Coordinates of C-alpha atoms in Angstrom, one line a residue:
Chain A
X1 CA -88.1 46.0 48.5
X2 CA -90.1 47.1 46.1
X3 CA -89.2 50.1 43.4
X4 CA -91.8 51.3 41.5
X5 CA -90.1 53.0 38.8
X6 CA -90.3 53.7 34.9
X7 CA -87.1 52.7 33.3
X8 CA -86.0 54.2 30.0
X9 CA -85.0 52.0 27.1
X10 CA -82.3 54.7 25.4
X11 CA -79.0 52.5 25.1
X12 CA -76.2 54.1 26.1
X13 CA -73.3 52.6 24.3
X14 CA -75.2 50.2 23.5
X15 CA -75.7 49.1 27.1
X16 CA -79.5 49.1 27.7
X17 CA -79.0 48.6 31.6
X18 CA -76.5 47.5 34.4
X19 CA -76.5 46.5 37.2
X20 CA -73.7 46.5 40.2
X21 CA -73.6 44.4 42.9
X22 CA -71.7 46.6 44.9
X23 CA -72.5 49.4 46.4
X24 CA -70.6 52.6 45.3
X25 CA -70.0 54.0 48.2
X26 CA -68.0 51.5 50.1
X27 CA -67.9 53.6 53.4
X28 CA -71.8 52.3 54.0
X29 CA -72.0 48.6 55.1
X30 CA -74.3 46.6 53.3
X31 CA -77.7 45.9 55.3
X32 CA -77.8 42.2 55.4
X33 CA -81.6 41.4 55.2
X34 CA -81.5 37.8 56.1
X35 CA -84.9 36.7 57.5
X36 CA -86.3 39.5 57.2
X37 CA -87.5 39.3 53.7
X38 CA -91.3 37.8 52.9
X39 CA -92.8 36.9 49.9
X40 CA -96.3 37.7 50.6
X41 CA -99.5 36.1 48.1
X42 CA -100.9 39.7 47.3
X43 CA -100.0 42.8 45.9
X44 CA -99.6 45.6 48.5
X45 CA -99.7 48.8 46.7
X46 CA -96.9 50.4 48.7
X47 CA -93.6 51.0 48.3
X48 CA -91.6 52.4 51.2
X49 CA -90.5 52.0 54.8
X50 CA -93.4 50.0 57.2
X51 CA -93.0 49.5 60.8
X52 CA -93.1 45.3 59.5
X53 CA -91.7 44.0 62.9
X54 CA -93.9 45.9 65.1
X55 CA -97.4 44.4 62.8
X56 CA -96.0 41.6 61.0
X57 CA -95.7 38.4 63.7
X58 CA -94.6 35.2 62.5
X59 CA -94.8 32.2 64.8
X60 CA -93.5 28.8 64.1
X61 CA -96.1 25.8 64.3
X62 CA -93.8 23.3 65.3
X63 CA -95.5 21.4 62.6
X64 CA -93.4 19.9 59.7
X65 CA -94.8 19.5 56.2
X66 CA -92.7 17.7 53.5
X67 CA -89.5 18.4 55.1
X68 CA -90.6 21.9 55.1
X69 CA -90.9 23.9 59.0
X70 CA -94.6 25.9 58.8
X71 CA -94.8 29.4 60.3
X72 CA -97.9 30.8 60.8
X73 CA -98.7 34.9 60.3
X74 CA -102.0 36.7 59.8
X75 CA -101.8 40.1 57.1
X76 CA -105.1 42.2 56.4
X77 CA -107.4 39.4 58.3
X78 CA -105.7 36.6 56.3
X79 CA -104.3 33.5 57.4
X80 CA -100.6 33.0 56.1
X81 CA -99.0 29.8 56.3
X82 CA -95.5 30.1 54.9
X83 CA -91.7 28.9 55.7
X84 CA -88.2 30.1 55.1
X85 CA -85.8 28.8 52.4
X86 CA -82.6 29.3 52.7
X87 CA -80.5 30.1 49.6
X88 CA -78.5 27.6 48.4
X89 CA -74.8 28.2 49.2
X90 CA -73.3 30.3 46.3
X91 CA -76.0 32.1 45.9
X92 CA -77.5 35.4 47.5
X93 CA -80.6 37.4 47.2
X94 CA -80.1 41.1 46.5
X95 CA -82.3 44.1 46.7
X96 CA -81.0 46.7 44.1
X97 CA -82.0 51.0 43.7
X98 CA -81.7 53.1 41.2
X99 CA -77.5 54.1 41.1
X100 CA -77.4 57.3 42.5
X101 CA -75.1 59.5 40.4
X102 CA -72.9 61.5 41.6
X103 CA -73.3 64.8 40.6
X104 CA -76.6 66.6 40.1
X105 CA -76.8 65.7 36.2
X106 CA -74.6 63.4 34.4
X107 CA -72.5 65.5 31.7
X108 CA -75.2 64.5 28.7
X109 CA -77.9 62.1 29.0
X110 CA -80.8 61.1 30.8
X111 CA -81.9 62.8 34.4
X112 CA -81.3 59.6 37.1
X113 CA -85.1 58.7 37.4
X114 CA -85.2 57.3 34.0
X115 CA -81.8 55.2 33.9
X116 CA -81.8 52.0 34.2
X117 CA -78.7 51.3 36.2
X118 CA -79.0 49.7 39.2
X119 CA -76.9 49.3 42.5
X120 CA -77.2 47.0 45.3
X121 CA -78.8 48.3 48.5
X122 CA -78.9 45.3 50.9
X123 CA -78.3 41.1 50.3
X124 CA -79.8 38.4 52.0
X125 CA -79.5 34.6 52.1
X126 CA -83.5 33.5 53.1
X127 CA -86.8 34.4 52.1
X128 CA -90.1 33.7 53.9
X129 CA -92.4 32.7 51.8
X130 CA -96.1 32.3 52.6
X131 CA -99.7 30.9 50.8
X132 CA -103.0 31.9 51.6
X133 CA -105.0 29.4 53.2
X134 CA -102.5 26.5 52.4
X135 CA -99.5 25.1 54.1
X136 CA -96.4 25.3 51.9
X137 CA -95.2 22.7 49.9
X138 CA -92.6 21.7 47.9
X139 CA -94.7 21.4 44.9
X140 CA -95.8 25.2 45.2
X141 CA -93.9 27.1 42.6
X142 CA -92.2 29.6 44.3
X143 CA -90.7 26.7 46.1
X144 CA -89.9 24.8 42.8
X145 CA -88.3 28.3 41.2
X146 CA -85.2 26.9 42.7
X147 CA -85.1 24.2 40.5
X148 CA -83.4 26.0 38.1
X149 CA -80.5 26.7 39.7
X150 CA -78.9 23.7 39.6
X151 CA -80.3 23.1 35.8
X152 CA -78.6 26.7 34.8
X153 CA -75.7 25.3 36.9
X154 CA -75.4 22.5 33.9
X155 CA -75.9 24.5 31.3
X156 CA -74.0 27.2 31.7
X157 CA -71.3 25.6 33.7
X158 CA -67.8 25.7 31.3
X159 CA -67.1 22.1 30.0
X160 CA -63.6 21.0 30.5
X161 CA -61.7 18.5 28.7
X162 CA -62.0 16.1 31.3
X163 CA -66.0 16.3 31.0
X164 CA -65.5 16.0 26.8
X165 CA -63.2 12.7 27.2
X166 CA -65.9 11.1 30.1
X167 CA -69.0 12.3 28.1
X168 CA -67.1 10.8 24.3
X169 CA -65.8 7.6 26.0
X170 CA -69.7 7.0 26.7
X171 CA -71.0 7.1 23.5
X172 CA -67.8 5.5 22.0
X173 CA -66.4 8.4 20.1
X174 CA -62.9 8.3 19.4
X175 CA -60.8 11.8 20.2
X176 CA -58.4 13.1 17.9
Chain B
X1 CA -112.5 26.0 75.1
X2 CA -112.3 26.7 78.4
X3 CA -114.6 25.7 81.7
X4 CA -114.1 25.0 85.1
X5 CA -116.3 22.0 85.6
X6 CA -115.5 19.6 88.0
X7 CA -112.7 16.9 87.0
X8 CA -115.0 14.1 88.5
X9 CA -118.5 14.1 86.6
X10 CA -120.6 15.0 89.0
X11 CA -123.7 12.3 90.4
X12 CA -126.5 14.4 89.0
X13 CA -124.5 14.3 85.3
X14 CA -125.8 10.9 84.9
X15 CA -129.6 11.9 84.9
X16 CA -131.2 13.2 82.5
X17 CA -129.8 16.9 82.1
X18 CA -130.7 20.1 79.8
X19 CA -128.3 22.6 78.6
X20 CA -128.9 26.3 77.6
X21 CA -126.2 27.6 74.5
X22 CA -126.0 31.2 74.0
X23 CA -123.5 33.8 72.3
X24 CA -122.2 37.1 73.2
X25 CA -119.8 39.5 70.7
X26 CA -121.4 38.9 67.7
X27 CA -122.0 41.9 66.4
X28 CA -118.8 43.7 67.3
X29 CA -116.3 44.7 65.2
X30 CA -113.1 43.9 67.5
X31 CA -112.5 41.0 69.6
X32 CA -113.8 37.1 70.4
X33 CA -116.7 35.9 70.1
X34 CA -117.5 33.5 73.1
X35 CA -120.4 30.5 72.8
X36 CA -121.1 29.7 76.7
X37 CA -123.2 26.9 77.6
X38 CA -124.6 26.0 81.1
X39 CA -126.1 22.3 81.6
X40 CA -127.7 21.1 84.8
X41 CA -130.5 18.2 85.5
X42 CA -133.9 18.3 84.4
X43 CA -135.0 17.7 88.3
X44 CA -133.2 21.1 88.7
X45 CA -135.6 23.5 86.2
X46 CA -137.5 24.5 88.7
X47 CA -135.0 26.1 91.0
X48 CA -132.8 26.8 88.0
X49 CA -135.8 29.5 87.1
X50 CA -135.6 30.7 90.7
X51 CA -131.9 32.3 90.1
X52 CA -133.3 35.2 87.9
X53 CA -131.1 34.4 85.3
X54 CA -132.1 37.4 83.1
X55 CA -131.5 37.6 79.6
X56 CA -127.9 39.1 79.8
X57 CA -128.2 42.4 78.0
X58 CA -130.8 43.5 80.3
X59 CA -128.6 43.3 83.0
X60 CA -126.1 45.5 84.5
X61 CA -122.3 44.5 84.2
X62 CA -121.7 43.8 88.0
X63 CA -125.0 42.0 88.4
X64 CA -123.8 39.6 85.5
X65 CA -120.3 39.1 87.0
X66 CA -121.9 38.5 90.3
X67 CA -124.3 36.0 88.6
X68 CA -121.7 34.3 87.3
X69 CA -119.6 34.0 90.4
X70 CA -122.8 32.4 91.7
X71 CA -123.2 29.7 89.4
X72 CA -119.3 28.9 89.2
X73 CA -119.9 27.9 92.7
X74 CA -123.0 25.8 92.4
X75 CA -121.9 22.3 92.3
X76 CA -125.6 20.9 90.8
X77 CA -124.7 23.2 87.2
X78 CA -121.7 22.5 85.2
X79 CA -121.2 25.4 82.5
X80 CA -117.9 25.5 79.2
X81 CA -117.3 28.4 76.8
X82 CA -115.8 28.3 73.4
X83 CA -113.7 31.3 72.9
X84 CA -113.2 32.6 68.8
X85 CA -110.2 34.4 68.9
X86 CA -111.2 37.1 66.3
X87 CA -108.0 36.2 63.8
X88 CA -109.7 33.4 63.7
X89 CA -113.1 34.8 62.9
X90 CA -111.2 37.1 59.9
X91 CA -109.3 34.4 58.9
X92 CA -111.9 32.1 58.3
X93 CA -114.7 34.6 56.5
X94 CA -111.4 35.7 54.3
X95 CA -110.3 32.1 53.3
X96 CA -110.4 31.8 49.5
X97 CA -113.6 29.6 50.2
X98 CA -115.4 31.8 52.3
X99 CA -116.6 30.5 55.4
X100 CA -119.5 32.5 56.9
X101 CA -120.4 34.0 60.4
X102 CA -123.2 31.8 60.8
X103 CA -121.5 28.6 60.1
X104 CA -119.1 29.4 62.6
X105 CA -121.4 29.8 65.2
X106 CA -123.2 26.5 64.6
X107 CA -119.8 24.8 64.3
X108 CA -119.6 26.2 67.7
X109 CA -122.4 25.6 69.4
X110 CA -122.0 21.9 68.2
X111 CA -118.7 21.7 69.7
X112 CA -119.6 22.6 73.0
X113 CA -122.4 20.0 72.8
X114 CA -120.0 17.5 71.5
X115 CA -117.9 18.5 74.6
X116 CA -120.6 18.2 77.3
X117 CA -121.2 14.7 76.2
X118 CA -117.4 13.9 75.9
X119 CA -117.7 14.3 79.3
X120 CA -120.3 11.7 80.4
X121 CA -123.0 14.3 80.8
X122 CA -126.6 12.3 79.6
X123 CA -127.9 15.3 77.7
X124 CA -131.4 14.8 76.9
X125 CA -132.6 18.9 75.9
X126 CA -130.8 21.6 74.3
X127 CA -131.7 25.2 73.9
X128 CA -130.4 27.2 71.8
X129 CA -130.9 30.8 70.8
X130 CA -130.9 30.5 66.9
X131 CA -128.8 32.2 64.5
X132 CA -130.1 31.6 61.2
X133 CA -133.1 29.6 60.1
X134 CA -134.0 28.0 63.6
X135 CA -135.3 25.2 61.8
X136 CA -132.5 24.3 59.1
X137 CA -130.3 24.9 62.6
X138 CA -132.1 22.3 64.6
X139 CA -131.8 19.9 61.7
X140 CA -128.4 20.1 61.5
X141 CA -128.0 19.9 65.0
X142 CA -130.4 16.7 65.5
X143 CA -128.1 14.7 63.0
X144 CA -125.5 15.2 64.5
X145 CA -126.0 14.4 68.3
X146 CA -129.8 12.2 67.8
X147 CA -129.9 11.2 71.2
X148 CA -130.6 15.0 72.0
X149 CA -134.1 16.8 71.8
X150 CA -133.4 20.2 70.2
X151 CA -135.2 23.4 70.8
X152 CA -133.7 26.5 68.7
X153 CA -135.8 29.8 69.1
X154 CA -135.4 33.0 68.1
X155 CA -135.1 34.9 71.7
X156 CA -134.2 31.7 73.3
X157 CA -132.1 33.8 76.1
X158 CA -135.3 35.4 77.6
X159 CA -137.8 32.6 77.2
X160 CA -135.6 29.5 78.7
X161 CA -133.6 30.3 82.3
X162 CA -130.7 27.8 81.2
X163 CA -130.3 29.9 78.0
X164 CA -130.1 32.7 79.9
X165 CA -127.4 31.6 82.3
X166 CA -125.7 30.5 79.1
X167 CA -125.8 33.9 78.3
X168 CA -124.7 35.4 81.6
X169 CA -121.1 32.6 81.2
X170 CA -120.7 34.1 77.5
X171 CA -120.9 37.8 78.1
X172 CA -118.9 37.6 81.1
X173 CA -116.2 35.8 79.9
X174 CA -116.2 37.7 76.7
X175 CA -115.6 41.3 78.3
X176 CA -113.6 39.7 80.7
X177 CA -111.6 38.4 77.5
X178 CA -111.8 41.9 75.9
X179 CA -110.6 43.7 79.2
X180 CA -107.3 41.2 79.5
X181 CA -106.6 41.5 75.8
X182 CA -103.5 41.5 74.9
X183 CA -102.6 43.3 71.6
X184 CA -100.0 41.4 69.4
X185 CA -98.7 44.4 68.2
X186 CA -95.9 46.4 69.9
X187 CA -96.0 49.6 68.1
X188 CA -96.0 52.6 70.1
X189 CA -99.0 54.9 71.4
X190 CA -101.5 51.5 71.3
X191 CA -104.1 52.0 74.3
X192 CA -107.3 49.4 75.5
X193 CA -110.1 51.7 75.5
X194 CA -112.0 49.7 72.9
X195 CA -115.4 50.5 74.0
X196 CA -118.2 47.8 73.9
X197 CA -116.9 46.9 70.6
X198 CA -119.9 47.6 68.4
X199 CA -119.4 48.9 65.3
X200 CA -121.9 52.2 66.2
X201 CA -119.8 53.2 69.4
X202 CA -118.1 56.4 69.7
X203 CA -115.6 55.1 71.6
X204 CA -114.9 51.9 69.9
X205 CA -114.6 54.1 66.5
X206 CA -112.5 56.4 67.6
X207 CA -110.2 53.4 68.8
X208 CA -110.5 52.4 65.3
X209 CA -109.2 55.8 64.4
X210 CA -106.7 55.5 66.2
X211 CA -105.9 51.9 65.5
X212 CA -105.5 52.1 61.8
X213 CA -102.7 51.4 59.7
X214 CA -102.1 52.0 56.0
X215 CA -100.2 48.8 55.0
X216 CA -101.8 46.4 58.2
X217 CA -105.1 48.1 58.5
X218 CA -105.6 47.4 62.3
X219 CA -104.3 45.3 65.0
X220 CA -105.7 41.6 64.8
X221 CA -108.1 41.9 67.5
X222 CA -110.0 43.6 64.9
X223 CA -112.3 41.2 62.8
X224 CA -111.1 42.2 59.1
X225 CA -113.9 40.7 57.8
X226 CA -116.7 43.2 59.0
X227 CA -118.1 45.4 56.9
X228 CA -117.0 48.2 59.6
X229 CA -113.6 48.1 58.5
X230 CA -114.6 48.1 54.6
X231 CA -114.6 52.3 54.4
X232 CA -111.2 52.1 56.3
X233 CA -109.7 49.8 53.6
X234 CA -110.9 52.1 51.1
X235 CA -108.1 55.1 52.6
X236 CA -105.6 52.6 53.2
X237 CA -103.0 51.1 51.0
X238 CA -104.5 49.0 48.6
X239 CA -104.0 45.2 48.8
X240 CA -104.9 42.5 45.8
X241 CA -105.2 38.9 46.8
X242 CA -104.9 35.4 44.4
X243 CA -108.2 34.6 45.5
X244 CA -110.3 38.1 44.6
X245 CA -112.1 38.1 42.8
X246 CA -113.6 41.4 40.3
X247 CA -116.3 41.4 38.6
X248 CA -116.2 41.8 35.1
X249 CA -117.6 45.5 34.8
X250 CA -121.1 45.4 32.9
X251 CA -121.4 41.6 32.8
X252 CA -124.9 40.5 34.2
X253 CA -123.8 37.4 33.3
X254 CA -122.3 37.0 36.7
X255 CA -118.7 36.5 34.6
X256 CA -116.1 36.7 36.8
X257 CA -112.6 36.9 36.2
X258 CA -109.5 35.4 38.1
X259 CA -107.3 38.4 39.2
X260 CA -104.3 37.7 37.7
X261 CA -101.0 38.1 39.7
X262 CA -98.0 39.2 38.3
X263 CA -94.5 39.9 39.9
X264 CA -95.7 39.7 43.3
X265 CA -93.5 41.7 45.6
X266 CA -90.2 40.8 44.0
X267 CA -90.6 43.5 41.3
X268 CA -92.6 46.5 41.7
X269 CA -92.1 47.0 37.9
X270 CA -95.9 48.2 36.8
X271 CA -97.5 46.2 34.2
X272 CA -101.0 46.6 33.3
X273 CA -102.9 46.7 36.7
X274 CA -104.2 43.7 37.4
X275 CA -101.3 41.5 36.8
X276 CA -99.9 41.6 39.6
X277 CA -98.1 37.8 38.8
X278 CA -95.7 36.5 36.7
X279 CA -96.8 33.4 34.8
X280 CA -93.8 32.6 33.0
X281 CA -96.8 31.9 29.6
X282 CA -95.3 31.3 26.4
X283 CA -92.2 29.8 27.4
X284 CA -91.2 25.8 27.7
X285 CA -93.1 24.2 30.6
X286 CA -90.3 23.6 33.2
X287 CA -90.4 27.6 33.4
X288 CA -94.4 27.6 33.3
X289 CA -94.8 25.6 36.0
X290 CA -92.6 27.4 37.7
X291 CA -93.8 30.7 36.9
X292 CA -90.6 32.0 35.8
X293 CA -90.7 34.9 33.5
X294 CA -87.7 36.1 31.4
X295 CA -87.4 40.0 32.6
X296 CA -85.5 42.3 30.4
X297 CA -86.3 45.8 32.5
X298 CA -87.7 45.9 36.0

């Protein structure tokens, strides 16, 4: 899942990247990679396919930790300790590529290795996450990263009139 | 652990009894190591030494097996083996606090003597082939289980029978556990000839050649830890862990410095090259805490 690419910074209409959740060509389904994505605690300095399934060999412990189900997994000699989190509903996980242009060359501009558009290449709903050495926890911070979806949620979530009246009528305000 | 000793303690358990503790499949670079231990009574020393127990090693493989078959049958000695899967070997002299091959065998060895008196068996002598300082070792031993007279020798398999038929139960059963190993990977064109295991065998390094992967590095029956597998690592893919540690170059100071980690997996985006996190530094501390970095370009 990883790309290891130089992206350029040249604005192109002003739009320094994009990204598209779809992929262009429709006629390829898109690879659902639901349990199948791990978040390991080291940097493997690969990118590219890896026979993962036939190596990499999770077991579950049967042993619960803060609410949390532990799996067990061992990578380079290490003990993993890790579990899955499911996305929230409404949200999804996506792994995106470099857009492939069509064309050799687009009419002017940069050559596709140094665009930064992206495109989606597969979603999934869970991640595995594992810790060296340590069971997971709710108070690891990958775990806690999710604590700001619901806080963007309230941010960014539009406020309607009905909010405005309840939120005025509580600190007394009178509405015009 | 594993043993077959009788369910019902036997009479004899009740008198004053030695045990023998010896370990086999230390040195290799693939597979368990195995602690074996063989206990009997004192008043049976004398024809204990009559069995020819050898020291293991010098014996041949079917001579061994047959040994063991011999004293699995003899009701007066009871015998257990503690097994170290070798993912748990690497696992354990890779934990961020290292623990090393020495303190695992003691921890061993002191399990199996924690088990034979679990079991009603009055121990009263133990002999141990040493690993380590013998005499820090019997220390460390004596605390723990005082009612016990220690004896930890360098050599103890060829100078005590019943450290000797300790080593005949642990050498058995670890071949035996090499030859039924099952590999826990399922990739194609895997095959069992391991050879004896030691790092200076042909045949166990060309399994190695054979064996090696560029992301996994080997199956886990190999022990990750050993210093066999460190020129291997060196073609392979390159891995970073949270708890390496480099050394600052030039620093006799013994500085060391953190490796810091930075986009781990998610992004492959290349930063400088040891940052291999993101710390989410700078920003308000719901985001720090949470390592959660504001990312503009991947």
């Amino acid at each position: 899942m990883n790309r290891e690419e130089e992206s350029s910074e040249i604005p192109q209409n002003g739009i320094i990247g994009s990204i598209h959740l779809q992929s262009e060509s429709s006629d390829e389904p898109i690879v659902d990679l639901t349990d199948k994505i791990h978040q390991l605690p080291c940097c493997i300095k690969y990118n590219g396919p890896c026979s993962v399934s036939h190596y990499f060999k999770p077991k579950q412990t049967g042993v619960d930790v803060e609410g949390l189900s532990v799996e067990e997994a061992c990578f380079r000699g290490r003990k993993l300790q890790g579990t899955k989190i499911t996305l929230p509903q409404g949200y999804s996980g996506f792994v995106l590529g470099k857009k492939k242009i069509a064309g050799k060359r687009k009419a002017k501009g940069a050559p596709e290795e140094n665009s930064n558009h992206w495109e989606m290449r597969a979603s999934f709903q869970s991640i595995n996450y594992w810790n060296h050495d340590d069971v997971p926890s709710q108070s690891d911070s990958f775990y806690r990263c999710l604590h700001w979806l619901p806080v963007a949620d309230a941010l960014h979530k539009p406020v309607s009139a009905s909010d405005l009246m309840r939120a005025s009528s509580l600190f007394g305000v009178k509405m015009d | 652990m594993g043993s077959e000793a009788p369910s019902s303690l036997p009479e004899w358990a009740s008198e004053p009894c030695m045990m023998g503790i010896d370990e086999a499949g230390r040195g290799p670079v693939l597979g368990p190591m195995v602690y074996g231990c063989l206990y009997c009574s004192i008043s049976y020393k004398d024809t204990l030494s009559s069995l020819k127990f050898a020291d293991s090693k010098t014996l041949k493989e079917e001579k061994r097996e047959e040994l063991f078959e011999n004293l699995k049958s003899n009701v007066l000695i009871g015998w257990a083996v503690d097994i170290i899967d070798p993912r748990e070997l690497s696992a354990k002299m890779l934990k961020k606090t290292k623990i090393n091959l020495n303190e695992i065998s003691h921890e061993s060895a002191s399990g199996l003597v924690a088990k034979v008196l679990d079991m009603g068996v009055l121990l009263t002598e133990v002999y141990v082939d040493t690993v380590g300082d013998p005499e820090k070792y019997r220390m460390k031993l004596s605390e723990r289980y005082p009612s016990v007279k220690f004896v930890v020798a360098k050599k103890a398999d060829s100078l005590y029978p019943v450290v000797s038929g300790a080593s005949i139960v642990a050498k058995v059963t670890r071949d035996q556990a090499v030859h039924n190993w099952v590999l826990d990977e399922t990739a194609e064109n895997m095959h069992k000839n391991f050879g004896s295991g030691y790092p200076g065998d042909p045949t166990t390094k060309a399994w190695l050649d054979d064996h090696k992967h560029s992301v996994f590095g080997f199956p886990t029956l190999v022990r990750f830890s050993w210093g066999t597998c460190t020129p291997y690592f060196k073609k392979l893919v390159e891995v970073l862990w949270e708890s390496d540690e480099i050394d600052e170059e030039g620093s006799s100071s013994g500085n060391r410095r953190q490796l810091k980690l930075n986009s781990v997996g998610i992004t492959g985006y290349k930063r400088k090259s040891e940052e291999i996190q993101s710390s989410g530094k700078g920003r308000c501390k719901f985001f720090e805490t949470r390592k959660l970095e504001q990312l503009t370009r991947f």
